XYZ file of C-alpha atoms in Angstrom:
714
model
C 61.086 153.426 56.563
C 60.277 157.002 55.526
C 63.204 159.409 55.140
C 63.242 163.183 54.830
C 65.556 165.528 52.984
C 66.332 169.183 53.487
C 64.606 171.677 51.215
C 66.885 174.672 51.756
C 70.454 174.715 50.514
C 73.347 175.247 52.923
C 74.294 178.899 52.855
C 77.587 179.789 51.221
C 80.383 180.944 53.465
C 79.959 184.460 54.745
C 81.444 187.167 52.618
C 84.273 189.145 54.138
C 84.644 192.854 53.600
C 87.803 194.205 52.001
C 87.634 197.974 51.976
C 84.402 198.828 50.177
C 84.398 195.590 48.198
C 83.095 192.145 49.061
C 85.204 189.097 48.355
C 82.903 186.330 47.126
C 83.492 182.735 47.987
C 85.621 181.078 45.314
C 84.088 178.127 43.499
C 86.167 175.717 41.434
C 85.217 175.891 37.762
C 83.806 172.363 37.805
C 81.288 173.518 40.421
C 79.939 176.420 38.352
C 76.782 176.171 36.220
C 75.675 178.919 33.808
C 72.075 178.181 32.887
C 69.208 179.911 31.106
C 65.540 179.340 31.899
C 63.833 179.345 28.491
C 60.299 178.577 27.261
C 57.108 179.723 25.574
C 55.243 182.576 27.233
C 53.247 181.514 30.324
C 54.931 178.104 30.651
C 56.117 179.082 34.133
C 59.758 180.164 33.683
C 59.714 182.938 36.255
C 57.715 180.836 38.744
C 60.331 178.058 38.451
C 63.133 180.596 38.930
C 61.445 182.113 42.008
C 61.187 178.633 43.611
C 64.825 177.929 42.777
C 65.845 181.161 44.511
C 63.783 180.270 47.582
C 64.970 176.684 47.951
C 68.612 177.648 47.443
C 68.316 180.236 50.209
C 68.783 183.196 47.842
C 65.438 184.709 48.854
C 63.429 184.285 52.030
C 59.977 184.843 50.579
C 58.518 183.208 47.498
C 57.822 185.751 44.759
C 54.604 185.325 42.758
C 54.139 186.537 39.179
C 50.363 186.983 39.544
C 50.801 189.117 42.676
C 53.522 191.266 41.088
C 56.066 190.201 43.735
C 58.418 188.127 41.555
C 62.035 189.092 42.206
C 63.094 188.365 38.627
C 60.239 190.420 37.095
C 61.367 193.677 38.658
C 60.393 196.169 35.923
C 57.127 198.048 36.385
C 55.995 196.955 32.904
C 56.663 193.293 33.788
C 54.663 193.431 36.997
C 51.748 195.207 35.333
C 51.533 192.688 32.492
C 52.574 189.538 34.376
C 55.193 188.673 31.723
C 58.980 188.738 31.512
C 60.300 191.491 29.249
C 64.013 191.652 29.979
C 66.415 188.828 30.796
C 67.280 189.029 34.509
C 70.453 187.517 35.961
C 71.016 186.095 39.436
C 73.334 183.738 41.311
C 72.473 181.044 43.852
C 74.100 177.995 45.459
C 73.082 174.350 45.675
C 75.083 171.349 46.910
C 78.290 173.422 47.072
C 77.832 174.566 43.465
C 77.384 178.106 42.175
C 74.516 178.436 39.689
C 74.367 181.572 37.544
C 70.826 181.899 36.176
C 69.348 184.071 33.446
C 65.528 184.098 33.365
C 64.565 184.948 29.786
C 61.327 186.298 28.254
C 58.924 183.963 26.465
C 57.178 186.484 24.205
C 58.476 186.495 20.642
C 58.725 190.312 20.645
C 61.609 189.997 23.111
C 63.430 187.166 21.366
C 66.649 189.234 21.304
C 66.886 188.746 25.084
C 66.866 184.969 24.570
C 69.368 185.202 21.713
C 71.987 187.135 23.660
C 71.454 185.050 26.798
C 71.959 181.721 25.010
C 75.066 183.134 23.334
C 76.845 183.415 26.689
C 75.296 180.495 28.625
C 76.600 176.944 28.855
C 73.245 175.179 29.194
C 69.506 175.635 29.350
C 66.470 174.465 31.290
C 63.476 174.367 28.941
C 60.133 174.739 30.721
C 57.122 173.160 29.008
C 53.431 173.397 29.890
C 52.077 169.883 30.620
C 48.700 170.837 29.109
C 49.784 172.814 26.023
C 52.943 170.770 25.392
C 55.436 172.131 22.863
C 54.187 175.559 21.745
C 55.332 177.941 19.012
C 57.878 179.903 21.032
C 59.153 176.628 22.552
C 60.246 175.709 19.027
C 61.859 179.111 18.518
C 63.964 179.006 21.681
C 64.859 175.387 20.976
C 66.244 176.362 17.566
C 68.159 179.229 19.185
C 69.688 176.766 21.661
C 70.528 174.394 18.781
C 72.340 177.233 17.014
C 74.687 177.626 19.974
C 74.874 173.848 20.710
C 73.586 174.422 24.236
C 72.986 171.195 26.251
C 69.615 171.299 27.969
C 67.148 169.485 30.187
C 63.346 169.750 30.023
C 61.061 170.398 32.985
C 57.399 169.635 32.258
C 55.588 172.104 34.488
C 51.929 172.428 35.604
C 51.468 168.673 36.106
C 48.643 169.454 38.568
C 46.377 171.090 35.960
C 43.361 169.465 34.348
C 44.452 168.062 30.986
C 48.134 167.662 31.948
C 49.680 164.784 30.026
C 53.328 163.944 30.681
C 53.750 161.269 28.007
C 52.043 163.326 25.286
C 54.403 166.236 26.017
C 57.427 163.915 25.849
C 56.154 162.694 22.471
C 55.792 166.280 21.254
C 59.417 167.006 22.251
C 60.539 164.183 19.973
C 58.143 164.958 17.108
C 58.263 168.762 16.979
C 61.738 169.487 18.351
C 63.519 166.483 16.814
C 65.155 165.731 20.148
C 65.842 162.424 21.880
C 63.753 162.983 25.008
C 64.668 160.631 27.862
C 62.300 160.758 30.871
C 64.290 160.286 34.090
C 61.233 161.012 36.238
C 57.575 160.068 36.084
C 54.650 161.890 37.705
C 53.154 160.423 40.891
C 49.430 160.994 40.451
C 47.563 162.800 37.675
C 46.112 166.300 37.294
C 44.614 167.502 40.599
C 45.862 164.286 42.278
C 49.486 165.016 41.304
C 51.526 164.593 44.495
C 55.148 164.205 43.491
C 57.597 162.340 41.277
C 59.079 158.902 40.781
C 62.835 159.045 40.146
C 63.826 156.348 37.648
C 67.560 156.730 38.293
C 67.231 156.064 42.052
C 63.999 154.027 41.949
C 62.467 156.257 44.605
C 59.252 158.209 44.974
C 59.046 161.702 46.460
C 55.941 163.328 47.891
C 55.800 167.148 47.919
C 53.270 168.763 50.273
C 51.728 172.026 48.984
C 53.258 174.071 51.813
C 56.393 175.757 50.480
C 58.278 175.089 53.739
C 57.164 171.481 54.145
C 59.856 168.856 53.780
C 59.619 166.484 50.773
C 59.049 162.915 51.873
C 60.876 159.921 50.400
C 58.720 156.852 50.102
C 58.859 153.429 48.459
C 57.337 153.136 45.015
C 53.654 152.159 45.440
C 53.046 148.422 44.911
C 50.561 149.038 42.098
C 53.201 151.107 40.257
C 56.191 148.761 40.669
C 55.789 146.702 37.499
C 55.218 149.815 35.414
C 58.205 151.613 36.935
C 60.453 148.567 36.414
C 59.466 148.590 32.745
C 60.213 152.321 32.394
C 63.571 152.008 34.170
C 64.561 149.124 31.907
C 63.562 151.191 28.870
C 65.659 154.082 30.227
C 68.726 151.829 30.567
C 68.270 150.392 27.071
C 67.859 153.804 25.413
C 70.940 155.145 27.178
C 72.968 152.027 26.294
C 72.100 152.511 22.617
C 73.904 155.846 22.705
C 76.675 155.309 25.273
C 79.435 152.726 24.749
C 80.415 152.521 28.426
C 76.878 151.740 29.526
C 76.434 149.343 26.608
C 79.350 147.221 27.874
C 77.830 147.064 31.362
C 74.442 146.199 29.888
C 75.828 143.380 27.734
C 77.651 141.887 30.739
C 74.204 141.313 32.233
C 74.893 142.576 35.752
C 72.959 145.197 37.670
C 73.703 148.749 36.642
C 74.328 150.965 39.659
C 72.542 154.291 40.043
C 75.777 156.272 39.804
C 76.668 154.510 36.536
C 73.261 155.400 35.131
C 73.655 159.045 36.148
C 77.164 159.196 34.684
C 75.819 157.976 31.332
C 73.009 160.570 31.410
C 75.589 163.285 32.084
C 77.908 162.172 29.255
C 75.076 162.054 26.716
C 73.557 165.355 27.854
C 76.915 167.150 27.559
C 77.317 165.686 24.075
C 73.850 167.021 23.124
C 72.721 163.513 22.221
C 69.817 163.287 24.674
C 67.552 165.622 26.621
C 66.650 164.393 30.137
C 63.004 165.118 30.994
C 61.776 165.948 34.503
C 58.357 167.017 35.786
C 56.646 168.937 38.570
C 54.446 171.889 39.434
C 56.390 175.017 40.328
C 53.325 176.929 41.546
C 52.552 174.083 43.996
C 56.234 173.768 45.015
C 56.617 170.254 43.619
C 59.727 168.944 41.904
C 62.059 171.941 42.291
C 64.727 170.279 44.475
C 65.150 167.322 42.054
C 65.404 169.879 39.222
C 68.255 171.606 41.076
C 69.933 168.220 41.555
C 69.616 167.555 37.808
C 71.162 170.958 36.996
C 74.174 170.072 39.148
C 74.380 166.431 38.033
C 73.764 166.662 34.286
C 74.447 170.156 32.956
C 77.983 171.296 32.031
C 80.435 173.439 33.925
C 82.592 175.867 31.884
C 85.242 173.109 31.843
C 82.847 170.703 30.102
C 82.204 173.114 27.235
C 84.703 173.183 24.329
C 87.202 176.074 24.554
C 85.805 179.195 22.932
C 87.059 179.983 19.422
C 88.405 183.509 18.898
C 90.157 185.426 16.124
C 93.623 186.710 16.971
C 93.342 190.456 16.258
C 97.030 190.679 15.271
C 97.328 187.701 12.902
C 93.703 187.115 11.878
C 94.066 183.410 12.689
C 91.551 181.398 14.678
C 92.754 180.339 18.133
C 91.065 179.050 21.283
C 90.791 180.354 24.819
C 90.439 177.661 27.517
C 88.156 178.229 30.506
C 90.984 178.939 32.923
C 91.890 181.781 35.263
C 95.475 181.522 34.018
C 94.601 182.121 30.351
C 94.613 185.645 28.847
C 91.458 187.601 29.687
C 88.598 187.433 27.148
C 84.948 188.319 27.671
C 81.841 189.143 25.640
C 79.574 192.083 26.477
C 76.044 190.799 25.912
C 73.739 193.357 27.504
C 73.698 197.109 28.209
C 71.296 198.519 30.815
C 70.607 202.079 31.961
C 70.377 201.546 35.726
C 68.557 204.416 37.501
C 70.941 204.247 40.473
C 74.287 203.202 38.984
C 74.157 204.577 35.456
C 75.278 202.586 32.436
C 75.746 198.896 33.298
C 77.413 196.476 30.881
C 76.836 192.752 31.471
C 79.612 190.453 30.276
C 80.548 186.767 30.342
C 84.173 185.922 31.110
C 85.401 183.059 28.930
C 89.025 183.012 30.072
C 91.304 184.745 32.555
C 90.273 186.979 35.416
C 90.185 190.696 36.010
C 90.042 193.097 38.976
C 88.253 196.360 39.608
C 90.037 199.280 37.931
C 91.853 197.138 35.356
C 92.326 198.571 31.888
C 91.025 196.208 29.178
C 90.915 196.401 25.391
C 87.670 196.567 23.417
C 88.895 194.796 20.292
C 85.572 195.281 18.469
C 85.915 199.071 18.638
C 89.709 199.256 18.853
C 90.024 201.313 22.044
C 90.891 200.887 25.715
C 88.340 200.854 28.547
C 88.753 200.843 32.332
C 86.530 198.609 34.435
C 84.758 200.516 37.170
C 82.925 198.675 39.916
C 82.295 194.968 39.332
C 78.808 193.910 40.325
C 77.141 190.549 40.896
C 73.532 191.103 39.851
C 70.425 189.689 41.504
C 67.640 190.929 39.206
C 67.813 194.696 39.883
C 69.726 194.346 43.149
C 73.466 194.146 43.288
C 76.523 193.052 45.265
C 79.915 194.606 44.634
C 82.863 192.267 44.163
C 86.598 192.802 43.906
C 87.471 190.345 41.130
C 85.747 188.298 38.457
C 87.138 185.013 37.130
C 86.632 182.594 34.228
C 83.129 181.260 33.799
C 81.508 184.206 35.573
C 78.631 186.393 34.437
C 78.780 189.855 35.932
C 78.173 193.545 35.259
C 80.411 196.580 35.421
C 80.145 200.360 35.534
C 82.441 202.637 33.566
C 82.507 201.195 30.042
C 81.314 204.220 28.062
C 82.003 202.927 24.549
C 81.231 199.221 24.895
C 78.032 197.882 23.355
C 76.196 194.575 22.967
C 78.362 192.023 21.149
C 81.716 193.730 21.808
C 84.761 191.722 22.876
C 86.763 192.759 25.953
C 90.225 191.259 26.226
C 93.784 191.533 27.477
C 95.643 194.606 26.165
C 98.688 192.589 25.131
C 96.808 189.698 23.481
C 93.802 191.161 21.607
C 91.245 188.692 20.257
C 87.756 188.890 18.742
C 84.848 186.714 19.835
C 82.020 186.000 17.408
C 79.461 188.832 17.823
C 75.788 188.242 18.563
C 73.439 188.351 15.586
C 69.961 189.761 16.064
C 66.862 189.632 13.833
C 65.838 192.730 11.905
C 62.815 194.734 13.152
C 59.543 194.052 11.328
C 57.279 196.842 12.610
C 57.703 200.624 12.607
C 55.746 203.634 13.817
C 56.182 207.402 13.781
C 56.849 209.119 17.109
C 56.957 212.774 18.143
C 57.315 214.604 21.489
C 54.230 216.099 23.140
C 55.961 219.339 24.142
C 59.186 221.333 23.765
C 60.432 219.963 27.105
C 59.760 216.407 25.911
C 61.635 217.108 22.679
C 64.837 217.838 24.594
C 64.614 214.541 26.503
C 63.371 212.351 23.633
C 66.749 212.055 21.889
C 68.456 210.873 25.071
C 65.689 208.349 25.777
C 65.799 206.914 22.246
C 69.588 206.681 22.323
C 69.583 204.885 25.688
C 66.873 202.414 24.671
C 68.543 201.596 21.344
C 71.813 200.943 23.211
C 70.004 198.500 25.491
C 68.004 196.732 22.783
C 69.699 195.864 19.455
C 66.308 195.077 17.858
C 65.038 198.618 18.536
C 66.002 200.963 15.693
C 65.558 204.718 15.335
C 65.526 206.381 11.896
C 64.545 209.724 10.423
C 62.355 209.919 7.313
C 64.117 212.544 5.188
C 61.001 213.358 3.147
C 58.532 213.864 6.013
C 60.942 214.802 8.802
C 59.330 212.159 11.030
C 61.222 210.069 13.573
C 60.479 206.378 13.029
C 61.021 203.702 15.680
C 61.165 200.039 14.667
C 60.838 196.878 16.719
C 59.814 193.230 16.743
C 56.083 193.753 17.266
C 53.285 195.820 18.760
C 53.984 194.738 22.351
C 57.695 195.464 21.963
C 57.070 199.062 20.860
C 54.269 199.526 23.402
C 56.607 198.569 26.255
C 59.374 200.865 24.992
C 56.985 203.820 24.735
C 55.752 203.067 28.267
C 59.356 203.071 29.482
C 59.960 206.465 27.861
C 57.143 207.892 29.959
C 57.948 206.245 33.297
C 61.751 205.992 33.226
C 62.698 209.058 31.166
C 59.666 211.268 31.830
C 59.142 211.784 28.087
C 55.612 212.223 26.770
C 55.198 211.146 23.141
C 52.535 210.812 20.469
C 52.723 207.800 18.172
C 51.335 207.083 14.732
C 49.771 203.877 13.493
C 52.093 200.853 13.209
C 53.746 200.514 9.819
C 54.944 197.281 8.291
C 58.676 197.156 7.552
C 58.425 196.195 3.880
C 61.571 195.425 1.885
C 62.407 195.600 -1.810
C 64.450 193.301 -3.987
C 65.174 192.624 -7.655
C 64.071 189.566 -9.612
C 66.351 189.467 -12.682
C 70.122 189.943 -13.126
C 71.243 193.064 -14.926
C 74.393 195.019 -15.765
C 74.362 198.728 -15.060
C 76.655 201.713 -15.512
C 77.186 204.601 -13.108
C 78.929 207.844 -14.070
C 79.615 210.829 -11.840
C 81.464 213.527 -13.817
C 81.544 217.154 -12.697
C 83.759 220.066 -13.715
C 83.957 223.153 -11.493
C 86.556 225.245 -13.302
C 89.539 223.701 -11.571
C 89.887 220.134 -10.401
C 86.735 218.155 -11.182
C 85.119 214.940 -10.048
C 85.313 211.721 -12.079
C 83.955 208.303 -11.139
C 82.825 205.586 -13.537
C 81.744 202.025 -12.636
C 80.047 198.983 -14.131
C 78.049 196.783 -11.745
C 76.375 193.419 -12.166
C 73.236 193.100 -9.993
C 71.852 189.637 -9.222
C 68.916 188.588 -7.006
C 69.923 186.561 -3.942
C 68.051 183.910 -1.988
C 65.523 185.106 0.578
C 67.330 186.097 3.736
C 70.776 186.167 2.092
C 71.155 189.922 2.634
C 73.679 192.026 0.692
C 76.911 190.754 -0.883
C 79.512 192.906 -2.626
C 82.210 191.347 -4.811
C 85.239 193.053 -6.349
C 86.020 191.553 -9.764
C 87.884 194.507 -11.305
C 90.830 193.393 -13.396
C 93.748 195.214 -14.988
C 93.606 198.225 -12.692
C 90.499 199.673 -14.356
C 89.664 201.173 -10.954
C 92.431 201.763 -8.383
C 92.078 199.644 -5.219
C 91.729 202.660 -2.942
C 88.420 203.567 -4.618
C 86.788 200.110 -4.286
C 85.561 200.665 -0.661
C 84.020 203.985 -1.778
C 82.026 202.186 -4.490
C 80.769 199.679 -1.899
C 79.835 202.526 0.467
C 77.852 204.222 -2.307
C 76.031 200.994 -3.120
C 75.160 200.420 0.551
C 73.853 203.952 0.871
C 71.636 203.490 -2.190
C 70.275 200.209 -0.776
C 68.757 202.062 2.186
C 66.076 203.613 -0.023
C 64.627 201.406 -2.730
C 63.185 202.258 -6.135
C 59.594 200.984 -5.777
C 58.328 202.707 -2.628
C 61.472 203.814 -0.826
C 61.910 200.694 1.335
C 65.385 199.128 1.837
C 66.699 196.840 -0.894
C 67.696 193.372 0.372
C 68.826 189.961 -0.879
C 70.989 191.325 -3.655
C 74.450 190.415 -4.935
C 76.460 193.291 -6.421
C 79.610 192.642 -8.448
C 81.913 195.501 -9.445
C 83.616 194.302 -12.615
C 84.729 197.333 -14.641
C 84.970 201.118 -14.813
C 87.437 203.889 -15.449
C 89.191 206.658 -13.564
C 90.924 210.000 -14.143
C 94.404 210.431 -12.701
C 93.636 213.952 -11.482
C 89.870 214.272 -11.063
C 88.982 210.877 -9.539
C 88.215 210.789 -5.811
C 86.498 208.603 -3.236
C 83.465 210.878 -3.320
C 83.155 210.551 -7.104
C 83.285 206.750 -6.985
C 80.863 206.634 -4.069
C 78.374 208.680 -6.088
C 78.995 206.548 -9.205
C 78.276 203.347 -7.212
C 75.072 204.848 -5.826
C 73.877 206.008 -9.272
C 74.617 202.609 -10.854
C 72.705 200.748 -8.144
C 69.646 202.998 -8.403
C 69.527 202.864 -12.196
C 70.090 199.125 -12.321
C 67.537 198.264 -9.634
C 64.890 200.288 -11.456
C 65.195 198.079 -14.546
C 65.759 194.733 -12.773
C 62.026 194.127 -12.217
C 61.982 195.204 -8.557
C 59.281 193.887 -6.222
C 58.064 194.560 -2.696
C 58.519 191.953 0.037
C 56.318 191.738 3.128
C 57.043 190.049 6.488
C 55.140 186.808 7.027
C 54.400 185.694 10.588
C 54.000 182.182 11.933
C 50.720 182.171 13.870
C 49.820 179.415 16.325
C 46.303 179.352 17.766
C 44.996 177.243 20.657
C 41.192 177.229 20.751
C 38.115 175.164 21.641
C 36.996 173.032 18.678
C 33.572 174.731 18.546
C 35.143 178.001 17.277
C 37.383 176.402 14.637
C 35.225 177.234 11.592
C 34.805 180.930 12.386
C 38.479 181.413 13.182
C 39.687 179.672 10.009
C 37.265 181.838 7.993
C 38.763 184.916 9.614
C 42.298 183.717 8.839
C 41.403 183.213 5.176
C 40.105 186.788 5.021
C 43.492 187.922 6.353
C 45.381 186.170 3.525
C 46.382 183.449 5.980
C 47.672 180.034 4.886
C 46.710 177.091 7.116
C 49.652 174.712 7.489
C 48.091 172.194 9.835
C 45.496 171.544 12.535
C 46.051 169.314 15.565
C 43.247 168.060 17.775
C 43.704 167.188 21.438
C 40.298 166.268 22.843
C 38.132 169.371 22.695
C 41.117 171.623 21.977
C 42.479 172.462 18.537
C 45.914 173.846 17.659
C 46.036 175.701 14.336
C 49.387 176.364 12.628
C 49.282 179.049 9.956
C 51.246 181.731 8.126
C 49.786 185.260 8.042
C 51.155 188.550 6.624
C 52.144 190.925 9.418
C 50.020 193.689 7.878
C 46.899 191.588 8.535
C 47.616 190.961 12.234
C 47.061 194.437 13.656
C 44.233 194.325 16.177
C 44.036 190.530 15.902
C 43.845 190.043 19.674
C 40.532 191.946 19.812
C 39.063 190.077 16.837
C 40.098 186.709 18.288
C 38.490 187.474 21.643
C 35.260 188.329 19.853
C 35.310 185.162 17.715
C 36.092 182.790 20.601
C 34.333 184.436 23.563
C 37.788 185.152 24.965
C 38.750 181.459 25.107
C 41.349 181.283 22.302
C 45.023 182.203 22.684
C 47.643 182.827 20.028
C 51.341 183.497 19.535
C 53.104 185.210 16.642
C 56.691 185.009 15.483
C 58.497 186.257 12.389
C 58.878 183.564 9.720
C 60.193 185.055 6.468
C 59.765 187.729 3.790
C 57.626 186.904 0.742
C 56.593 188.782 -2.404
C 53.663 191.136 -1.931
C 50.712 190.595 -4.308
C 50.629 193.021 -7.250
C 47.373 194.768 -6.250
C 48.733 195.560 -2.783
C 52.071 196.670 -4.245
C 50.196 199.309 -6.266
C 48.395 200.586 -3.145
C 51.591 200.863 -1.107
C 53.505 202.486 -3.964
C 50.700 205.016 -4.421
C 50.706 205.811 -0.692
C 54.492 206.153 -0.634
C 54.543 208.553 -3.593
C 51.627 210.548 -2.288
C 52.992 211.292 1.170
């Protein structure tokens, strides 16, 4: 007997108007899912999200990335390039559950969008390309999810393409991501004969016609597949039993294990981050989306399944927790700021505990001031629905927070707490920018300020020597998109210089250094005297300042001034004027004058000591190294490796999959400019690559001389 299932979700109850606000249907916390769609570029994240929106009844027409009609890719720059640039939020409903979704970018230049999204989400759906398998950015987003202990499921997409290999991709998940991948589905058919899926938990097969509105058809498992499927299901049970005590007891008793018991074990292990369930399908051909939605509901956590968030009590400094409950004191994290052309400054925030209404006054504990919530808005990409109240577990946006920025904590006025802020990578590429006309000059400052508020990885600095304005970002595409936005959104015409590598400086030997700032002006003078110990730190350790002054050699009130002077001196190094990093500074001695000493004097003394000491501590230049992954036909391998060697590249490994090679290498950022054009020429346009920041390494001596000469000659 052949059964059919519905493909559209039941619509949520109609919203009722209350004044100008809309009261949303209330969902119990255990029926809420906050998920992120994450993957390598071009794995199909946005296509999966568009199908989810259609099948849940959120949209009534399927958006296509290639046609520029995707709802979630709403920016002009996204539709022109066919890629996701900014994380877009939406809400839909499936099986009486509310699913809050953030569709994140896949390009490494926009990794900050993934970082801040994973910080506030409870779980993730990782999309993988069945042909390419686990790619470079897949590893990056996986590590980001690991950092926040985000439970996730994998959806192997593009199963209908030539070269798609489900089992190879599952193997790559285990080998390259160090995850325990547990397939709970198998593909029905291969490549262009891919028709649907076989569900190992229910022992059923599902056929998905290509027509988006056609109903999936349940069918018995084909006779020729039964033995194979029985073997895979048994393997599934055994692997789950190895990790779950409850299922192990049932398994040892020897009886049949019911489907619901199997699903309960998968859920327990997924929530504990001990396994990653693997599903498959083809989003573009509308295959496998409904079972994916079922898996999101069945296996991914609600806010109640996630450990209570840890916060710092702003009054006592002690660590406390905030449970996911409407009755707990209000606490939320602002994770995104957007300049909306119609509504003004929008601040997205995730509510961890408590609830809040429109017009409520809240406390920004990160900045130490009060803010009043304007309109509360449920976002659907760039469209919006106004709501009256937001409760625990929700992701929403608000208008009216003028002094709240990415990473700030919003909380109850009477019980202030601090959530852990979001950490973002430092920019690696800079370029000079100047307005085209006087009219553009007036608007440029506002545009730069707005864009830097939105994007924490976009920095704006002024070069004091040349008077140039420098903008810094995560890569060429990142800066290109921001410049395009200046023109189209802010009507600012600009001229840009060539990209500049964001070099850093550091020291290589420990040294002790003295700083004196003594001035006499006829009356009260200035007196500051410090001794600092400078030590090189590990790569990526940043700056550390330690106070080891004993016996009152320097009064306590002047210690922060010394640190401020040191920090100021670090901004401009001693080799070529680049920032000094990875350095440990210990203040251990000094002297003061009871009348003439001041904060200014000690700040200057700290700055002088740092500069003098760094100059004699064998300073070096550091350059950003990028991880480069290339996918290319084997016939072009020799030419491309030769080109990499000429770019000071280091080959880490080469994988071969049939006629396709995957090259893993490390290349200095300075050698990657214009690489896309060179690669097209070398491979007849058939090779693809991805770049991501890896680390900073010492620059060779001959190049250090060139850069130093250029810096001093400007």
